Coordinates of C-alpha atoms (C1' of nucleotides) in Angstrom, one line a residue:
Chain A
X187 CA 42.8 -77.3 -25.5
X188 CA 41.2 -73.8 -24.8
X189 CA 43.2 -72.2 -27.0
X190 CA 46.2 -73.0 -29.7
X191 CA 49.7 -73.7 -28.5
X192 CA 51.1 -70.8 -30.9
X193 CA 48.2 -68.4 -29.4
X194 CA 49.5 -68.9 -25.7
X195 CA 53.1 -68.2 -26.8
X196 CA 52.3 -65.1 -28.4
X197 CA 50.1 -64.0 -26.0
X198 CA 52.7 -64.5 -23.3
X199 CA 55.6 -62.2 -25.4
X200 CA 53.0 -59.6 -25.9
X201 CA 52.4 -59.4 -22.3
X202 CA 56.2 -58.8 -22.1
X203 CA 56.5 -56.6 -24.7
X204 CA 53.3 -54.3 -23.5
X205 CA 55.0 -54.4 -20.0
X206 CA 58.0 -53.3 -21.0
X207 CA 59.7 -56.7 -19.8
X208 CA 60.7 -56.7 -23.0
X209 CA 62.0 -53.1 -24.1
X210 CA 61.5 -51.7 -27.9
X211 CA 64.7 -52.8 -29.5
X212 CA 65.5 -55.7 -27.4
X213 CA 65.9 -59.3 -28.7
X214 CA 63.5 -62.0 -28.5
X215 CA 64.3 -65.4 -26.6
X216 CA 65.8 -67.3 -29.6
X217 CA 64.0 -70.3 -31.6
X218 CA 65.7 -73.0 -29.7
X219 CA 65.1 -70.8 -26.4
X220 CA 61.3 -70.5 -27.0
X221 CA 61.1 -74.5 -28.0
X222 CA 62.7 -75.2 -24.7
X223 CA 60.9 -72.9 -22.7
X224 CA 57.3 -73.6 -23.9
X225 CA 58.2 -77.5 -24.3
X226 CA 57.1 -76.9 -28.3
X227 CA 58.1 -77.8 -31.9
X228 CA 60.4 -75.1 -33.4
X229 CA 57.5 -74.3 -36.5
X230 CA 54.7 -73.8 -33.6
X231 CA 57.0 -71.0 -32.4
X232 CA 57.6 -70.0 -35.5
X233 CA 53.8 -69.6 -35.9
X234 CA 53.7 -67.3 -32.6
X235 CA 56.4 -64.9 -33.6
X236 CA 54.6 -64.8 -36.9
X237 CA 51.6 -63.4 -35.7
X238 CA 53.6 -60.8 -33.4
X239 CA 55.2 -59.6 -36.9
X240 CA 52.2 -59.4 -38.8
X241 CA 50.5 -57.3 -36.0
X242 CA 53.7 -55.0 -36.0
X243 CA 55.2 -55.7 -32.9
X244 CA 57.9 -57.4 -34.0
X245 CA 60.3 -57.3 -36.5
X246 CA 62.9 -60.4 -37.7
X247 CA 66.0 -60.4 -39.2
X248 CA 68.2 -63.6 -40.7
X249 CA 71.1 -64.2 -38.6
X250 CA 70.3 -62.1 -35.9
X251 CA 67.3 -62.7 -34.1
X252 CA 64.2 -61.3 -33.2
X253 CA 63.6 -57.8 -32.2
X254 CA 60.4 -55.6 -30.4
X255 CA 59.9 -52.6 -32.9
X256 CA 61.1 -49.7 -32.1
X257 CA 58.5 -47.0 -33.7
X258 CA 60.4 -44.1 -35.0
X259 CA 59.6 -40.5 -34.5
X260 CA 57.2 -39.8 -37.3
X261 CA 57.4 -36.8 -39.8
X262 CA 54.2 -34.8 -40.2
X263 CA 53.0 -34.1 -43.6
X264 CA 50.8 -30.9 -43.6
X265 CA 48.2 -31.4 -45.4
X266 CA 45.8 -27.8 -44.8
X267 CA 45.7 -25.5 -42.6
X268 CA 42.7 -23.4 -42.7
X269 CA 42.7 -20.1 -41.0
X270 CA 38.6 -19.9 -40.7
X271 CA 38.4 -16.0 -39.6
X272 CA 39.9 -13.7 -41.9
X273 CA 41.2 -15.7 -44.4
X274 CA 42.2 -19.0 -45.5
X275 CA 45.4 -20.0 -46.8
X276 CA 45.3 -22.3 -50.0
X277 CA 48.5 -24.5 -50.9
X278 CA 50.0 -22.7 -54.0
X279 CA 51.8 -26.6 -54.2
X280 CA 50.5 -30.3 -54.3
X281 CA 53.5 -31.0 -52.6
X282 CA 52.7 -31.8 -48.6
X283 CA 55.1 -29.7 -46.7
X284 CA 56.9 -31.7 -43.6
X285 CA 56.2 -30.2 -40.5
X286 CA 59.1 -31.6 -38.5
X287 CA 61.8 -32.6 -40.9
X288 CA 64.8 -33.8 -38.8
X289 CA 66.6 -33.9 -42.6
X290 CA 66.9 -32.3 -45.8
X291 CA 63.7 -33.1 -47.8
X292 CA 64.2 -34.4 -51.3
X293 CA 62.0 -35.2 -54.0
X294 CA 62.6 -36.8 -57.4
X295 CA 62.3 -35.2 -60.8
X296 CA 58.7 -35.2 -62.2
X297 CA 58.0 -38.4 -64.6
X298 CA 55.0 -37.9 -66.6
X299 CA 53.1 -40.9 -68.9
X300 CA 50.4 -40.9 -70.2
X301 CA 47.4 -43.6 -69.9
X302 CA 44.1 -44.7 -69.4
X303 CA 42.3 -43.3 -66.4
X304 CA 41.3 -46.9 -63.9
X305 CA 37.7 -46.9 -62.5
X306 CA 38.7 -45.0 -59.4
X307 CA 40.4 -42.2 -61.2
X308 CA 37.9 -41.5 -63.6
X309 CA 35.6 -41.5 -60.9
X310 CA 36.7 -38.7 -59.1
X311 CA 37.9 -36.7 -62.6
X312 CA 33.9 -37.2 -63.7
X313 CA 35.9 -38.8 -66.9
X314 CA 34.9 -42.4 -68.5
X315 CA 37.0 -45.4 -67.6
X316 CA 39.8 -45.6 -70.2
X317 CA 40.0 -42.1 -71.3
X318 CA 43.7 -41.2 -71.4
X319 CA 45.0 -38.7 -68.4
X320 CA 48.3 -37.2 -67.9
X321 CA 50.1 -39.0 -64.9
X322 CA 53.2 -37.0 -63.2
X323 CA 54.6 -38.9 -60.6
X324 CA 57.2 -38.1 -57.8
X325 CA 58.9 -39.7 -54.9
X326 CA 60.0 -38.4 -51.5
X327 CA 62.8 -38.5 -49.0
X328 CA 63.7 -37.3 -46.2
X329 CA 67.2 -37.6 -45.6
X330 CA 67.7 -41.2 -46.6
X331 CA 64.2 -41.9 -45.7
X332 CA 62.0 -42.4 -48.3
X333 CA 58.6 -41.5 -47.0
X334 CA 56.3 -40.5 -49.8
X335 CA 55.0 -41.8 -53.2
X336 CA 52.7 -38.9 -55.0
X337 CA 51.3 -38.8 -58.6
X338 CA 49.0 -36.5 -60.2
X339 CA 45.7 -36.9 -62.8
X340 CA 45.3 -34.4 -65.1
X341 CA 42.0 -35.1 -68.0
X342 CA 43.6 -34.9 -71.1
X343 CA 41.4 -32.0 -72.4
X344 CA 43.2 -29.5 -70.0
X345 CA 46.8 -31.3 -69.8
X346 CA 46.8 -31.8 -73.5
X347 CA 49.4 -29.2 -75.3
X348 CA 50.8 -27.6 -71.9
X349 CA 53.8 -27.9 -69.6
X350 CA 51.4 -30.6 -67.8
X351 CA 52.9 -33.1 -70.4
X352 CA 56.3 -32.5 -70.2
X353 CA 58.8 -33.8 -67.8
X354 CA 60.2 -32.1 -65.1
X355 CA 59.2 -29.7 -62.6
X356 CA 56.1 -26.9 -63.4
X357 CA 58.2 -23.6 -63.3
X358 CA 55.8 -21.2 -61.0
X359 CA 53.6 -24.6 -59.4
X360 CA 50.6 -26.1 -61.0
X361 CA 48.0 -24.5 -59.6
X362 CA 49.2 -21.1 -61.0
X363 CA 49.1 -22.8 -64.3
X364 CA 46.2 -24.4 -64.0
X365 CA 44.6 -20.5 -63.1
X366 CA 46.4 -19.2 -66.3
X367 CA 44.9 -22.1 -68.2
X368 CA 41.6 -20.6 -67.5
X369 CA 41.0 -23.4 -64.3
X370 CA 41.2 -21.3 -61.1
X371 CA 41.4 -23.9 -57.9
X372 CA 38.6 -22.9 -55.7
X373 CA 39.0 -26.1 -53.2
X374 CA 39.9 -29.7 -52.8
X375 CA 38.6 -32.5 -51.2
X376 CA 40.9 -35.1 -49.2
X377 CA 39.6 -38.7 -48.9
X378 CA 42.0 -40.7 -46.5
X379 CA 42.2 -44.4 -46.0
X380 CA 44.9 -47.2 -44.9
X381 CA 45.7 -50.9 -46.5
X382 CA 48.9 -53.0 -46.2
X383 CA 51.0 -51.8 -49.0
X384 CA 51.3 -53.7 -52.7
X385 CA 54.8 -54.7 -53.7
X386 CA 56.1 -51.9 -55.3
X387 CA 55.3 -49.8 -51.8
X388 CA 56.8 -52.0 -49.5
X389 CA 60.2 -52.4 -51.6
X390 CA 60.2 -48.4 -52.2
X391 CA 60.2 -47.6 -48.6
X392 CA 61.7 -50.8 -46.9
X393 CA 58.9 -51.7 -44.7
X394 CA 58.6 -54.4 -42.5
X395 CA 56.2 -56.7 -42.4
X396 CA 52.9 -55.6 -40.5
X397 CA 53.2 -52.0 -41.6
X398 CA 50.6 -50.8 -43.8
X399 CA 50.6 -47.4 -45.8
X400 CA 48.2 -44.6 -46.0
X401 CA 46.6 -43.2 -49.1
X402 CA 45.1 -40.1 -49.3
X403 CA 43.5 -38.8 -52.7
X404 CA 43.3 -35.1 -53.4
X405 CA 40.6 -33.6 -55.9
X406 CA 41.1 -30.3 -56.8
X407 CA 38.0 -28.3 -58.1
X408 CA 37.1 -25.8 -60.1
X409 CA 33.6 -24.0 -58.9
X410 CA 33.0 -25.9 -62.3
X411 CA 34.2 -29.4 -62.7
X412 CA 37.2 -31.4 -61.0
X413 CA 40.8 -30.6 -62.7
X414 CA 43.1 -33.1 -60.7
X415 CA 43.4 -35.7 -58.8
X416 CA 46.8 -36.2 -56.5
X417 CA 47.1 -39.5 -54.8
X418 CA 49.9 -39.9 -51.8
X419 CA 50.5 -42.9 -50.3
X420 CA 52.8 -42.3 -46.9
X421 CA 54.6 -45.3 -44.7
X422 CA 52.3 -45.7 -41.9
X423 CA 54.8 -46.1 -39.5
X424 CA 57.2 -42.6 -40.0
X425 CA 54.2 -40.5 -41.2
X426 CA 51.2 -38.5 -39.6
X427 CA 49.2 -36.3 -41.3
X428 CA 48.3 -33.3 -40.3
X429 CA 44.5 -31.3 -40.8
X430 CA 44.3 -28.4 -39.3
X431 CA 40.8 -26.0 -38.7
X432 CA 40.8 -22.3 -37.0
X433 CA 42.7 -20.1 -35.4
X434 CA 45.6 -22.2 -33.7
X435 CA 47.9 -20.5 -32.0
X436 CA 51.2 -21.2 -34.1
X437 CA 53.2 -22.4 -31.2
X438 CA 51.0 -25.8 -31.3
X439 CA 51.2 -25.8 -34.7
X440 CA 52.6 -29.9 -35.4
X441 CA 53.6 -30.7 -31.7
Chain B
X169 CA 66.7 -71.4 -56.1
X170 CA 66.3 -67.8 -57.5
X171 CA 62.8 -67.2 -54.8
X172 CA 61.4 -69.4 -52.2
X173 CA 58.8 -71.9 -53.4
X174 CA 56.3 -70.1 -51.2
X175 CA 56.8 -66.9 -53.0
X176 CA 56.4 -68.1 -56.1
X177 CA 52.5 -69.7 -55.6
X178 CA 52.1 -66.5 -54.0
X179 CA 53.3 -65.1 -56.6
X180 CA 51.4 -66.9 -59.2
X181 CA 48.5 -66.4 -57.3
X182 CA 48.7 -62.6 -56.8
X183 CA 48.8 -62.6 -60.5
X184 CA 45.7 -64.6 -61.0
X185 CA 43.8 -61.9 -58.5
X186 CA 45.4 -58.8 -60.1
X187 CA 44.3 -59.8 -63.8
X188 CA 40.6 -60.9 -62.6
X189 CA 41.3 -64.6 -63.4
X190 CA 40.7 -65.2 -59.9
X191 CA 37.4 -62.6 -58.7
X192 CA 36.8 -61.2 -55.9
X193 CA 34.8 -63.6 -53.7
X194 CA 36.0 -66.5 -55.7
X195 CA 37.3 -69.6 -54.0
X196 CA 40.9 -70.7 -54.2
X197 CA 42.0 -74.0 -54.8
X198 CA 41.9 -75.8 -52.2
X199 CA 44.8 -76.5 -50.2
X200 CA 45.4 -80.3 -51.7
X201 CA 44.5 -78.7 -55.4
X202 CA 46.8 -76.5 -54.9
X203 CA 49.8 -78.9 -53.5
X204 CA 49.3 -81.3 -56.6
X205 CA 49.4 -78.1 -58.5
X206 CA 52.4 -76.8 -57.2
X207 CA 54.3 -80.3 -56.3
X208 CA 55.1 -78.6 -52.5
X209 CA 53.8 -79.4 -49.6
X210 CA 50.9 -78.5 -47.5
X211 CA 52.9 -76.2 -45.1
X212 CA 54.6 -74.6 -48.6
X213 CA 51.5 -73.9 -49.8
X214 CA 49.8 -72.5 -46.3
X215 CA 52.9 -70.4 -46.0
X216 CA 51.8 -68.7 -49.7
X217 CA 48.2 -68.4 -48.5
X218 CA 49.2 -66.4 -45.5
X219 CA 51.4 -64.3 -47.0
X220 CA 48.8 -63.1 -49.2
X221 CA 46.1 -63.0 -46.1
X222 CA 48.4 -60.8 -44.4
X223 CA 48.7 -58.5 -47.7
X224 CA 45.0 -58.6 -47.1
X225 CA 44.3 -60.1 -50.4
X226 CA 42.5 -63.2 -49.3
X227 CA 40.2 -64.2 -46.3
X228 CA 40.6 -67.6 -45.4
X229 CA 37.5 -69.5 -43.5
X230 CA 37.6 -73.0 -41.8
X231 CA 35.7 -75.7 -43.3
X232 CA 35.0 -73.4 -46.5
X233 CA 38.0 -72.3 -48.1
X234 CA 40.2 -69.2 -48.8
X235 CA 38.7 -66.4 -51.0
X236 CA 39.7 -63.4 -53.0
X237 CA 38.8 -60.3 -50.6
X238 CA 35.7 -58.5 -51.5
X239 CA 36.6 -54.9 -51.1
X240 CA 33.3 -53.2 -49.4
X241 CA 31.5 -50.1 -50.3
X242 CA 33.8 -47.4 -47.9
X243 CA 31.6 -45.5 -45.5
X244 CA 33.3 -41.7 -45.3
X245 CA 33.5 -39.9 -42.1
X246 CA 33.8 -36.3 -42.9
X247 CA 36.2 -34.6 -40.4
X248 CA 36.1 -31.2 -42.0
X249 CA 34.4 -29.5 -44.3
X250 CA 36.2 -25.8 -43.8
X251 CA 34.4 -22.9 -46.5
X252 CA 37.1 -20.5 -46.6
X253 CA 34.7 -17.9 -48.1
X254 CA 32.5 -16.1 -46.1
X255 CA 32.9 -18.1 -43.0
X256 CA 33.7 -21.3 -41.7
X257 CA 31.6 -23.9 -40.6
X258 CA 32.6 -25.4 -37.0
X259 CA 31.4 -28.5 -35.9
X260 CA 28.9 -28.8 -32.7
X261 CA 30.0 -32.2 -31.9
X262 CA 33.1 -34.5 -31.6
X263 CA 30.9 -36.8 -33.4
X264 CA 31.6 -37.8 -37.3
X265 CA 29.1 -37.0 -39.5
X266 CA 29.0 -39.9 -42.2
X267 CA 28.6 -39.0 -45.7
X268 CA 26.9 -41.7 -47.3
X269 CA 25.5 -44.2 -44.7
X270 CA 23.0 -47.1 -46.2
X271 CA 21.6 -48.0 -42.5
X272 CA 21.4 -46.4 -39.4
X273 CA 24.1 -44.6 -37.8
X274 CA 23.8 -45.9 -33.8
X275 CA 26.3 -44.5 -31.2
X276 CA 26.4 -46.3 -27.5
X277 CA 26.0 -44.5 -24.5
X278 CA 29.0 -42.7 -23.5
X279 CA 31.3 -44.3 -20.9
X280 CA 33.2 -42.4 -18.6
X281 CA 36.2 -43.0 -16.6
X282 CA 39.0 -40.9 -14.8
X283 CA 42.6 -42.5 -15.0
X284 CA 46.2 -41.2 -15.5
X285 CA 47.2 -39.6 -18.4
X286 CA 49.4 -41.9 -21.2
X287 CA 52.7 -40.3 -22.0
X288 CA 51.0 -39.4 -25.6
X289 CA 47.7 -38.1 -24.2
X290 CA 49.6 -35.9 -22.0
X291 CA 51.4 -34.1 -24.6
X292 CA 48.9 -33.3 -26.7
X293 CA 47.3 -31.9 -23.7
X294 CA 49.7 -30.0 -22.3
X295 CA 50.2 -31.9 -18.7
X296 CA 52.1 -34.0 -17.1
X297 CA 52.2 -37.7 -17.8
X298 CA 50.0 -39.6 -15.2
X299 CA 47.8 -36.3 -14.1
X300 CA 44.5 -37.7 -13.8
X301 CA 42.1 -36.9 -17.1
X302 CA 38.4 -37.9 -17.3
X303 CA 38.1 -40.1 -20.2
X304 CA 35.0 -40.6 -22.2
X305 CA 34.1 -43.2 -24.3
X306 CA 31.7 -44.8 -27.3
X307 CA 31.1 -47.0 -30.2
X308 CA 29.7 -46.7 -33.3
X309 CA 28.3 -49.1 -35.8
X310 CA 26.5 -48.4 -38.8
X311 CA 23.6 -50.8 -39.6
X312 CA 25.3 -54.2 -38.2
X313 CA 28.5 -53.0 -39.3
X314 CA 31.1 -51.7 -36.1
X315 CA 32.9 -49.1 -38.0
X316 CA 34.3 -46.6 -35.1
X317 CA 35.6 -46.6 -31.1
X318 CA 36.6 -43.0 -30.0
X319 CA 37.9 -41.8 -26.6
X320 CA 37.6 -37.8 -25.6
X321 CA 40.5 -36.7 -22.7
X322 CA 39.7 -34.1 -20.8
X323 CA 42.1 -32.5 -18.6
X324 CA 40.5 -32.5 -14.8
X325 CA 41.1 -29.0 -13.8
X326 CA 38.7 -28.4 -16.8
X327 CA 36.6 -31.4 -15.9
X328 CA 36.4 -31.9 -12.7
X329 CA 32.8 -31.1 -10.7
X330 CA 30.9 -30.5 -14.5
X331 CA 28.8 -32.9 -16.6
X332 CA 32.1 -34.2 -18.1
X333 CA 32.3 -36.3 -15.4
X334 CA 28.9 -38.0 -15.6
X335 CA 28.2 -41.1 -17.9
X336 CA 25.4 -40.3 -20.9
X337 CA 25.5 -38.0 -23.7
X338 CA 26.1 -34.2 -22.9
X339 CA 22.8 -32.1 -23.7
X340 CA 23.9 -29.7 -25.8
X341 CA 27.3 -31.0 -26.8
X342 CA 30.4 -30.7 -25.5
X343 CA 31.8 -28.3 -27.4
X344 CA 28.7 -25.7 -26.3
X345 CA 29.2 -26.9 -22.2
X346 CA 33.1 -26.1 -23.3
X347 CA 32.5 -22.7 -23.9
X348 CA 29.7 -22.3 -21.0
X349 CA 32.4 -23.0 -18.3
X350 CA 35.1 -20.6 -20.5
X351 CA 36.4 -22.8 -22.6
X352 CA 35.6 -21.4 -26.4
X353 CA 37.3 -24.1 -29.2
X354 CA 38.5 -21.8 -31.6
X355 CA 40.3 -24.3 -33.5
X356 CA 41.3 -28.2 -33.6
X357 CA 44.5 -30.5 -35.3
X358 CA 44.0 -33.3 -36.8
X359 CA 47.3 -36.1 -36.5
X360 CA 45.8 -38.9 -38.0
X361 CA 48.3 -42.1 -38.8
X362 CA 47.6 -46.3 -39.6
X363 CA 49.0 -48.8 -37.6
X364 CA 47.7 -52.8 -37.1
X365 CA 45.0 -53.1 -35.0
X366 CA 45.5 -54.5 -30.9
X367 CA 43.1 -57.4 -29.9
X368 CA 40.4 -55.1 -28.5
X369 CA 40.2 -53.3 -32.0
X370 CA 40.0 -56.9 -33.9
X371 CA 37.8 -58.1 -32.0
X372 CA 34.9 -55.2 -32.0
X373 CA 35.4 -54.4 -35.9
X374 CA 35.4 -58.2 -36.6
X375 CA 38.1 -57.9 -39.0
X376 CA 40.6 -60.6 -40.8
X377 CA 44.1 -60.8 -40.6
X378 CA 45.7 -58.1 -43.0
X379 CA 43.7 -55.3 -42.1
X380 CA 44.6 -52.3 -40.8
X381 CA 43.1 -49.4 -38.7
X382 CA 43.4 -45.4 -38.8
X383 CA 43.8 -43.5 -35.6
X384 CA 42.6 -39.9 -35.6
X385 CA 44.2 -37.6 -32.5
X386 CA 41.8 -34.3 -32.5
X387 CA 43.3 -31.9 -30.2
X388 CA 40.8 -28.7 -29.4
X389 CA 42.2 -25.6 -28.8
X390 CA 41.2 -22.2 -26.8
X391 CA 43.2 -19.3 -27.7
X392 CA 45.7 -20.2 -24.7
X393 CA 45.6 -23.7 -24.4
X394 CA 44.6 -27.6 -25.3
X395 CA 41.1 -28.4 -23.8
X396 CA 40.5 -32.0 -25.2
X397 CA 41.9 -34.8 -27.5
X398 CA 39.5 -37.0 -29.2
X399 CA 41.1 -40.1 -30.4
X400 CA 39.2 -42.3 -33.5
X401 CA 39.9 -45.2 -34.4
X402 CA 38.3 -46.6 -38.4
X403 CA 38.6 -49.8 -39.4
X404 CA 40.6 -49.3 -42.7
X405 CA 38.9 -51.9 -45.2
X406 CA 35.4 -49.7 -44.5
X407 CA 36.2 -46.1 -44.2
X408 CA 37.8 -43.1 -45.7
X409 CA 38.1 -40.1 -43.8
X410 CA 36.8 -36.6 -45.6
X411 CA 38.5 -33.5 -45.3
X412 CA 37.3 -30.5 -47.5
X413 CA 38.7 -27.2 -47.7
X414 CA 37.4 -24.1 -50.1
X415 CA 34.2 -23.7 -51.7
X416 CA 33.5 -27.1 -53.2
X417 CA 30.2 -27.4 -54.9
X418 CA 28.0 -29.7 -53.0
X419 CA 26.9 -31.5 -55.5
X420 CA 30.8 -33.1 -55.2
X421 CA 30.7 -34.0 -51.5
X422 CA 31.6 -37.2 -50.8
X423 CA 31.3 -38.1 -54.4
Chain C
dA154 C1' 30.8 -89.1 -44.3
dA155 C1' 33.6 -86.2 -47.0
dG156 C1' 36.1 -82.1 -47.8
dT157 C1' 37.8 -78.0 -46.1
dG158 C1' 41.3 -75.4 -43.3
dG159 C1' 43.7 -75.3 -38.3
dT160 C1' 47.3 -77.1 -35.3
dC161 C1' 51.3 -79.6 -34.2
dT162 C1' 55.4 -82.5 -34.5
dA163 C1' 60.3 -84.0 -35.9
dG164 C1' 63.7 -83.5 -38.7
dA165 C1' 66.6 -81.8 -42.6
dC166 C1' 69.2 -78.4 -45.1
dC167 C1' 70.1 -73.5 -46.5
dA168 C1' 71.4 -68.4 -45.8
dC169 C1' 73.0 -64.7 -43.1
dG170 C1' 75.8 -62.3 -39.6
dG171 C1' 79.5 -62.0 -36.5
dG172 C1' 83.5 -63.7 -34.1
Chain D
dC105 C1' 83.1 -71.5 -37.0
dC106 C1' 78.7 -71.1 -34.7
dG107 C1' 74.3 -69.4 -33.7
dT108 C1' 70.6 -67.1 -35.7
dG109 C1' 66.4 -67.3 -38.6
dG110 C1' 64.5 -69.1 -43.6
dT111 C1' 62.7 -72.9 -46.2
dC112 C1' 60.8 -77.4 -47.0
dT113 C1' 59.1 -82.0 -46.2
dA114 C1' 55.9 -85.9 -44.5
dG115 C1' 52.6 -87.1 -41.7
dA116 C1' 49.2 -86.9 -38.0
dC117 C1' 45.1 -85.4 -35.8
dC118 C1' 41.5 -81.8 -34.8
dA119 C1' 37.6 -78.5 -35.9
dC120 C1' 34.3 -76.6 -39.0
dT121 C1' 30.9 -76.8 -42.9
dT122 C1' 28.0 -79.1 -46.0
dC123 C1' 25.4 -82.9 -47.7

DNA sequence: AAGTGGTCTAGACCACGGG
DNA sequence: CCGTGGTCTAGACCACTTC
């Protein structure tokens, strides 16, 4: 046998599906249809439609069937926008703003903990594993759609005794306080990456199987030292993020 | 029964990777091991193993066994690195530059090809869907390790009868022979987004079941109008994208 | 040869969604 | 109620890796 039984079946419903045979939306041939049809046992075709959902193509539901994925119109987060020639424009926010929100964005009330920094946080805060760090964490919406998770690391020697500790939003933003707390921001640097989410994502924003998230962390620098790390995770499938370099002429700005 | 069998070795074994019990690299028990261990059956216990291959927690091989993922050393592809103050810097090249590379950064020979637009190259470049574009291709791998495919669109009234058209590297860069033939980039968007990778993409990166990729759309701009899209795509267990805006001491680059 | 995962079958019962 | 997918079992044979 050149290649597995399962293999051919899916390979044959993604043909249909990249062909548009079988539209976005559309249901799949049932179980028993797909036994009959490729003359195989109902957990080979199982298999097959298994390996369509974890590529994403196709999503499942109990009682209904099987579906093509229909990808949504993402919302853009806008991460920077730099304006190389006069000026640049720096964020006075950690929040993303949304570039095309169809809906009313939301975002929780700030819940702040505090604990011991892991290796990759202390990393990128120049701190030692363990030391304590403020955490203030929020979540996003849009509409009903949750679409964001976001939380913030401050080192403990310049959250400790401020409005960094306490709950709730920072009256005139963070990065004005951090200024007034003698820690002008002077730039950040954005590290992006992609993984399948852990559990706590994929309940939060309801994915389906196949989806993965993106991270991006945030440092935030002094000319001196690093004062913050902010670490987004977005749902791959309704986000893009958005960089933007130069003088773009507004009407492109976001598609 | 509160959660599926399946779940719960998942479970169980998720628990023994996230406390350490379990390292990364380590061997699982083996399937038999594990169904004496569990009192389920072999097809119970594959079903937990791919659940947590697909979560991209474990790399199953034949003939060996299945192991706790060993997370590589990232390599970072710095998209921008934008000093707001005096001036910004503009890249010469579509290329990444790569910000820590242990081995040599090779790039093959660029491809070239003219076909009709896709509906989503067409709107980032302003034209109609099926105008013709010349498309240009290459791959990069770092050491042994594939870690990049990109794809520049140009649109052919731009392209047509200059060295766009011919296969091979461009002498002096694209961006340069842009601006020769009246084309000055004044700016460019990043959309960047995750999604799970087609065959072509798993095949080149060599990557295991659970991984994602990150696409990068770069559109170029002239004062008036779209000039190019650059498309990247990362594999995600191996690279982070860089984006850096201010004045961020150098000695924190892609720390 | 022995041990590992990969593929496949046949059948059973459960859970969900919609008439 | 019926049709859909979800879970689980028991067993068979194949393919790969190591010794």
């Amino acid at each position: 046998m050149a290649q597995a039984k399962y293999q051919q079946i899916a390979d044959r419903l993604r043909e249909q599906i990249d062909s548009g045979q079988l539209a976005p939306g559309q249901r799949l041939p049932s179980e028993p249809d797909l036994v009959r049809q490729f003359d195989a046992s109902r957990n080979t075709v199982r298999l097959a439609i298994a390996l369509l959902t974890n590529q994403g193509l196709v999503v499942t539901r109990q009682g209904l069937g099987s579906f093509v994925t229909e990808p949504a119109q993402p919302f853009t987060a806008v991460m920077s926008r730099v304006h190389v020639q006069p000026a640049g424009r720096q964020a006075a926010s950690t929040l993303p703003e949304v570039g095309n929100a169809p809906a009313e964005v939301r975002t929780s009330r700030q819940v702040v903990e505090k604990s011991p920094a892991s290796a990759s946080v202390a990393d990128k805060l120049e701190i030692a594993p363990g030391d304590l760090v403020v955490v203030r964490r929020r979540r996003g919406t849009i509409g009903s759609v949750p679409w964001m998770m976001m939380a913030s690391y401050y080192p403990m020697d310049i959250a400790a005794g401020t409005e960094l500790e306490l709950a709730g939003d920072i009256a005139h933003g963070s990065v004005r306080l951090l200024a007034e707390l003698g820690y002008p921001q002077v730039g950040f640097a954005d590290e992006i990456g992609a993984r399948m989410p852990n559990g706590q994502e994929f309940a939060f924003f309801g994915l389906s199987t196949g989806t993965p998230v993106i991270v991006v962390n945030r440092t935030a620098y002094t000319p001196d030292r690093p004062i913050r790390l902010t670490r987004y995770v977005y749902r791959g499938d309704r986000v893009r993020l958005s960089h933007e370099v130069g003088s773009i002429p507004a009407r492109f700005h976001n598609g």
